[in-house]
Tab-separated table of C-alpha atoms in Angstrom:
chain	number	residue	atom	x	y	z
A	1	SER	CA	0.000	0.000	0.000
A	2	VAL	CA	1.141	3.533	-0.759
A	3	LEU	CA	0.526	4.472	2.880
A	4	HIS	CA	2.650	1.587	4.191
A	5	ARG	CA	-0.011	0.430	6.617
A	6	THR	CA	2.439	-2.086	8.120
A	7	GLN	CA	4.239	0.910	9.656
A	8	SER	CA	1.079	2.525	11.018
A	9	GLU	CA	-2.078	1.411	12.767
A	10	CYS	CA	-4.312	2.639	9.944
A	11	PHE	CA	-4.710	5.336	7.336
A	12	TRP	CA	-5.133	7.934	10.108
A	13	GLY	CA	-1.788	7.249	11.742
A	14	ARG	CA	-0.820	6.049	15.166
A	15	ARG	CA	-3.215	6.885	17.964
A	16	GLU	CA	-0.594	8.855	19.898
A	17	ASN	CA	0.017	11.082	16.871
A	18	ARG	CA	-3.580	11.891	15.979
A	19	ALA	CA	-3.915	15.010	18.122
A	20	LEU	CA	-0.814	16.435	16.463
A	21	LEU	CA	-2.040	15.378	13.019
A	22	ALA	CA	-5.427	16.990	13.631
A	23	SER	CA	-3.705	20.184	14.753
A	24	ARG	CA	-1.632	20.067	11.590
A	25	GLY	CA	-4.835	19.896	9.544
A	26	VAL	CA	-6.517	22.799	11.330
A	27	ILE	CA	-3.477	25.083	11.451
A	28	GLY	CA	-2.603	24.195	7.869
A	29	PHE	CA	-6.053	25.322	6.760
A	30	VAL	CA	-5.606	28.595	8.668
A	31	ALA	CA	-2.195	29.090	7.028
A	32	ILE	CA	-3.424	28.650	3.467
A	33	SER	CA	-6.543	30.750	4.161
A	34	CYS	CA	-4.358	33.598	5.436
A	35	PHE	CA	-2.201	33.361	2.321
A	36	PHE	CA	-5.196	33.499	-0.017
A	37	HIS	CA	-6.552	36.497	1.888
A	38	SER	CA	-3.219	38.295	1.613
A	39	ILE	CA	-3.032	37.816	-2.165
A	40	SER	CA	-6.581	39.159	-2.478
A	41	GLU	CA	-5.661	42.422	-0.713
A	42	LEU	CA	-1.958	42.869	-1.551
A	43	PRO	CA	0.051	42.932	-4.762
A	44	LEU	CA	1.064	39.352	-5.556
A	45	LYS	CA	4.751	40.236	-5.204
A	46	ASP	CA	4.261	41.547	-1.662
A	47	ALA	CA	2.188	38.535	-0.627
A	48	THR	CA	4.803	36.161	-2.084
A	49	VAL	CA	7.653	37.710	-0.107
A	50	ILE	CA	5.598	37.657	3.106
A	51	ASN	CA	4.653	34.007	2.529
A	52	PHE	CA	8.305	33.037	2.126
A	53	THR	CA	9.089	34.054	5.674
A	54	SER	CA	7.614	30.664	6.665
A	55	PRO	CA	10.981	28.795	6.566
A	56	MET	CA	12.324	31.318	9.073
A	57	PHE	CA	9.352	30.722	11.363
A	58	THR	CA	9.911	26.980	10.882
A	59	ALA	CA	13.542	27.219	11.995
A	60	ILE	CA	12.555	29.139	15.140
A	61	ILE	CA	9.622	26.885	16.080
A	62	ALA	CA	11.584	23.676	15.428
A	63	ARG	CA	14.408	25.015	17.567
A	64	VAL	CA	12.072	25.826	20.471
A	65	PHE	CA	9.827	22.740	20.422
A	66	LEU	CA	11.999	20.038	18.830
A	67	GLY	CA	15.417	21.262	19.928
A	68	GLU	CA	16.731	21.086	16.363
A	69	PRO	CA	20.014	22.996	15.932
A	70	TRP	CA	20.763	25.564	13.265
A	71	GLY	CA	23.742	25.104	10.982
A	72	THR	CA	25.680	28.248	10.043
A	73	GLN	CA	25.584	27.450	6.328
A	74	GLU	CA	21.919	26.538	6.653
A	75	ILE	CA	20.956	29.924	8.102
A	76	ALA	CA	23.147	31.751	5.580
A	77	ALA	CA	21.454	29.844	2.751
A	78	MET	CA	18.005	30.641	4.132
A	79	MET	CA	18.756	34.348	4.343
A	80	GLY	CA	20.345	34.304	0.892
A	81	SER	CA	17.311	32.576	-0.577
A	82	PHE	CA	14.941	35.080	1.029
A	83	ILE	CA	16.941	37.962	-0.439
A	84	GLY	CA	16.805	36.181	-3.796
A	85	VAL	CA	13.023	35.852	-3.578
A	86	THR	CA	12.784	39.544	-2.743
A	87	CYS	CA	14.893	40.438	-5.780
A	88	ILE	CA	12.680	38.370	-8.080
A	89	ALA	CA	9.358	39.513	-6.584
A	90	ARG	CA	10.481	43.160	-6.284
A	91	PRO	CA	7.722	44.131	-3.810
A	92	PRO	CA	6.619	47.768	-4.174
A	93	PHE	CA	7.271	48.517	-0.508
A	94	LEU	CA	11.003	47.885	-1.088
A	95	PHE	CA	11.534	48.782	-4.743
A	96	PRO	CA	10.527	52.082	-6.376
A	97	PRO	CA	7.385	51.719	-8.516
A	98	GLN	CA	7.906	51.480	-12.259
A	99	PRO	CA	6.638	54.298	-14.509
A	100	GLY	CA	2.909	53.934	-15.010
A	101	ASP	CA	2.504	51.566	-12.058
A	102	LEU	CA	-0.083	53.695	-10.272
A	103	ALA	CA	-1.210	50.956	-7.897
A	104	SER	CA	2.278	50.632	-6.430
A	105	ALA	CA	2.502	54.371	-5.891
A	106	LEU	CA	-0.652	54.517	-3.816
A	107	PRO	CA	-0.285	54.573	-0.016
A	108	PRO	CA	-1.265	51.336	1.731
A	109	SER	CA	-4.861	51.151	2.889
A	110	VAL	CA	-6.096	49.826	6.206
A	111	ALA	CA	-7.172	46.622	4.461
A	112	GLN	CA	-3.692	46.179	3.002
A	113	SER	CA	-2.019	46.790	6.364
A	114	ARG	CA	-4.327	44.201	7.888
A	115	ALA	CA	-3.501	41.814	5.032
A	116	VAL	CA	0.218	42.132	5.826
A	117	VAL	CA	-0.451	41.058	9.423
A	118	ILE	CA	-2.698	38.212	8.254
A	119	GLY	CA	-0.033	37.118	5.778
A	120	LEU	CA	2.576	36.982	8.540
A	121	VAL	CA	0.172	34.992	10.732
A	122	GLY	CA	-0.275	32.578	7.839
A	123	ALA	CA	3.491	32.224	7.410
A	124	ALA	CA	3.878	31.529	11.141
A	125	CYS	CA	1.090	28.939	10.984
A	126	ALA	CA	2.816	27.318	8.017
A	127	GLY	CA	6.009	27.145	10.063
A	128	ALA	CA	4.070	25.466	12.866
A	129	THR	CA	2.564	22.884	10.491
A	130	TYR	CA	5.972	22.033	9.028
A	131	THR	CA	7.293	21.495	12.542
A	132	MET	CA	4.344	19.204	13.328
A	133	VAL	CA	4.957	17.191	10.169
A	134	ARG	CA	8.606	16.888	11.187
A	135	ALA	CA	7.595	15.705	14.652
A	136	VAL	CA	5.265	12.956	13.420
A	137	GLY	CA	7.722	12.037	10.662
A	138	LYS	CA	10.469	11.421	13.210
A	139	SER	CA	8.156	8.941	14.947
A	140	GLY	CA	8.031	6.842	11.772
A	141	GLU	CA	4.632	7.979	10.505
A	142	PRO	CA	4.306	7.469	6.715
A	143	PRO	CA	4.642	10.789	4.850
A	144	LEU	CA	1.189	10.582	3.254
A	145	VAL	CA	-0.621	10.451	6.609
A	146	PRO	CA	-0.162	14.194	7.333
A	147	VAL	CA	-1.284	14.942	3.773
A	148	LEU	CA	-4.421	12.845	4.308
A	149	TRP	CA	-5.262	14.723	7.512
A	150	PHE	CA	-4.697	18.100	5.886
A	151	SER	CA	-6.854	17.248	2.862
A	152	SER	CA	-9.624	15.669	4.937
A	153	MET	CA	-9.925	18.693	7.213
A	154	SER	CA	-9.283	21.563	4.787
A	155	THR	CA	-11.573	20.382	1.980
A	156	PRO	CA	-14.874	20.402	3.961
A	157	ALA	CA	-13.817	23.556	5.814
A	158	ALA	CA	-13.104	25.368	2.547
A	159	ALA	CA	-16.423	24.174	1.098
A	160	ALA	CA	-18.305	25.454	4.158
A	161	PHE	CA	-16.630	28.876	4.024
A	162	LEU	CA	-17.325	29.100	0.305
A	163	PHE	CA	-21.011	28.266	0.796
A	164	PHE	CA	-21.648	30.626	3.714
A	165	PHE	CA	-19.377	33.583	2.943
A	166	GLN	CA	-18.990	33.676	-0.832
A	167	LYS	CA	-21.118	33.150	-3.896
A	168	PRO	CA	-20.245	29.764	-5.421
A	169	VAL	CA	-19.545	29.777	-9.165
A	170	TRP	CA	-19.637	26.516	-11.092
A	171	PRO	CA	-16.421	26.195	-13.156
A	172	ASN	CA	-16.404	25.299	-16.838
A	173	VAL	CA	-14.627	22.264	-18.242
A	174	LEU	CA	-11.285	23.978	-18.811
A	175	GLU	CA	-11.345	25.486	-15.329
A	176	MET	CA	-12.122	22.093	-13.823
A	177	LEU	CA	-9.208	20.536	-15.715
A	178	ALA	CA	-6.930	23.348	-14.574
A	179	MET	CA	-7.989	22.935	-10.939
A	180	ALA	CA	-7.556	19.159	-11.181
A	181	THR	CA	-4.037	19.690	-12.516
A	182	VAL	CA	-3.222	22.148	-9.748
A	183	GLY	CA	-4.685	19.799	-7.132
A	184	THR	CA	-2.673	16.848	-8.408
A	185	ALA	CA	0.540	18.862	-8.478
A	186	ALA	CA	-0.157	20.243	-5.003
A	187	PHE	CA	-0.763	16.723	-3.665
A	188	GLY	CA	2.557	15.573	-5.073
A	189	GLY	CA	4.307	18.595	-3.619
A	190	GLN	CA	2.773	18.020	-0.173
A	191	ALA	CA	3.718	14.338	-0.227
A	192	LEU	CA	7.317	15.067	-1.182
A	193	LEU	CA	7.559	17.863	1.380
A	194	SER	CA	6.299	15.517	4.103
A	195	ARG	CA	8.906	12.970	3.074
A	196	GLY	CA	11.613	15.634	3.080
A	197	LEU	CA	10.611	16.746	6.580
A	198	GLN	CA	10.811	13.111	7.662
A	199	LEU	CA	14.383	12.814	6.413
A	200	GLU	CA	15.833	16.238	7.249
A	201	ARG	CA	15.687	18.855	9.963
A	202	ALA	CA	12.750	21.193	9.539
A	203	ALA	CA	14.834	24.307	8.836
A	204	ARG	CA	16.880	22.613	6.120
A	205	ALA	CA	13.933	20.877	4.465
A	206	THR	CA	11.725	23.978	4.282
A	207	SER	CA	14.577	26.207	3.089
A	208	MET	CA	14.571	24.208	-0.151
A	209	GLN	CA	11.107	25.618	-0.895
A	210	TYR	CA	12.787	28.768	-2.126
A	211	VAL	CA	13.861	26.780	-5.183
A	212	LYS	CA	10.281	26.807	-6.480
A	213	VAL	CA	10.577	30.566	-6.961
A	214	LEU	CA	13.646	29.879	-9.088
A	215	PHE	CA	11.674	27.371	-11.169
A	216	SER	CA	8.798	29.852	-11.545
A	217	TYR	CA	11.230	32.516	-12.719
A	218	LEU	CA	12.819	30.180	-15.270
A	219	ILE	CA	9.417	29.009	-16.553
A	220	GLY	CA	8.332	32.605	-16.951
A	221	VAL	CA	11.437	33.473	-18.967
A	222	VAL	CA	11.735	30.306	-21.081
A	223	ILE	CA	8.097	29.312	-21.674
A	224	LEU	CA	6.104	32.508	-21.142
A	225	HIS	CA	8.782	34.695	-22.758
A	226	GLU	CA	8.833	37.173	-19.904
A	227	THR	CA	11.641	39.717	-20.034
A	228	PRO	CA	14.267	38.955	-17.379
A	229	THR	CA	15.614	41.817	-15.295
A	230	PHE	CA	19.129	42.181	-13.940
A	231	VAL	CA	17.938	42.224	-10.320
A	232	GLY	CA	15.643	39.233	-10.934
A	233	THR	CA	18.453	37.252	-12.561
A	234	MET	CA	20.773	38.022	-9.641
A	235	GLY	CA	18.024	36.862	-7.276
A	236	ALA	CA	17.623	33.605	-9.201
A	237	LEU	CA	21.371	32.982	-9.071
A	238	LEU	CA	21.375	33.732	-5.335
A	239	ILE	CA	18.606	31.177	-4.729
A	240	ALA	CA	20.483	28.554	-6.771
A	241	ALA	CA	23.718	29.258	-4.869
A	242	SER	CA	21.887	29.041	-1.535
A	243	ALA	CA	20.364	25.687	-2.466
A	244	MET	CA	23.817	24.368	-3.367
A	245	LEU	CA	25.118	25.651	-0.031
A	246	VAL	CA	22.459	23.634	1.815
A	247	MET	CA	23.412	20.511	-0.156
A	248	LYS	CA	27.110	21.172	0.473
A	249	GLU	CA	26.488	21.308	4.215
A	250	LYS	CA	24.823	17.889	4.035
A	251	VAL	CA	27.735	16.447	2.062
A	252	ASP	CA	30.231	17.918	4.528
A	253	GLN	CA	28.383	16.331	7.447
A	254	ARG	CA	28.445	12.931	5.783
A	255	ALA	CA	32.151	13.281	5.072
A	256	ASP	CA	32.863	14.279	8.694
A	257	PRO	CA	30.877	11.876	10.919
A	258	VAL	CA	32.661	13.144	14.038
A	259	GLY	CA	31.250	16.659	13.638
A	260	LYS	CA	27.939	15.574	12.207
A	261	ILE	CA	24.752	16.744	13.851
A	262	VAL	CA	22.796	13.720	14.976
A	263	GLU	CA	19.565	13.370	13.000
A	264	THR	CA	16.674	10.944	12.973
């Protein structure tokens, strides 16, 4: 079975882990809801940069609750990746608005200021969920169990919020195919992330998420024929270099078992 039921009591995981798994589902739903709210009120670039503070929250929370140490190269790579994301996203609150970009020149509204706070809350919640996945992964829980809990709790919750607080719109065939594709890709990403958190410390595993911004940038340039900028290209190179630094730290630890940080 894909869930390796021989390693777990059932599809829902070991009984002693279920409270943590349920918390992961609830807090994960809050995290993604906060992110969607932030992108509805903020420029996408601003919301993206705020969302990518989650690996930093993960490192702090994992340090406090799991006692996981921080490697010097690991923290340097995380900070380098965040700077790289900022260079690619070029949020208006850090970079001067381009000519004709009237929206970026406008002062932030109360709703936008609130969205910044909500976005940061979502990033912190995401950091908490990654730490929970790491905790249950260290106990030997199959990586798809946290994904099952998250999907089972977020899907009905999202449907309820949509029904009571928004006007449902039935998608057409192409939109349904697009959403199915996104859902399938997201499931694969969640499964692989859960596996990565099972194998590596939370800070190191989540820092690799910055690479998806690099992939998005490359897809935009190569496939969508977007014009690359100098600052964006430097940001992409910085993310790539930071990812290699994380991998180098792992190789160095394997080559030096005496100084290696003990991991499970």
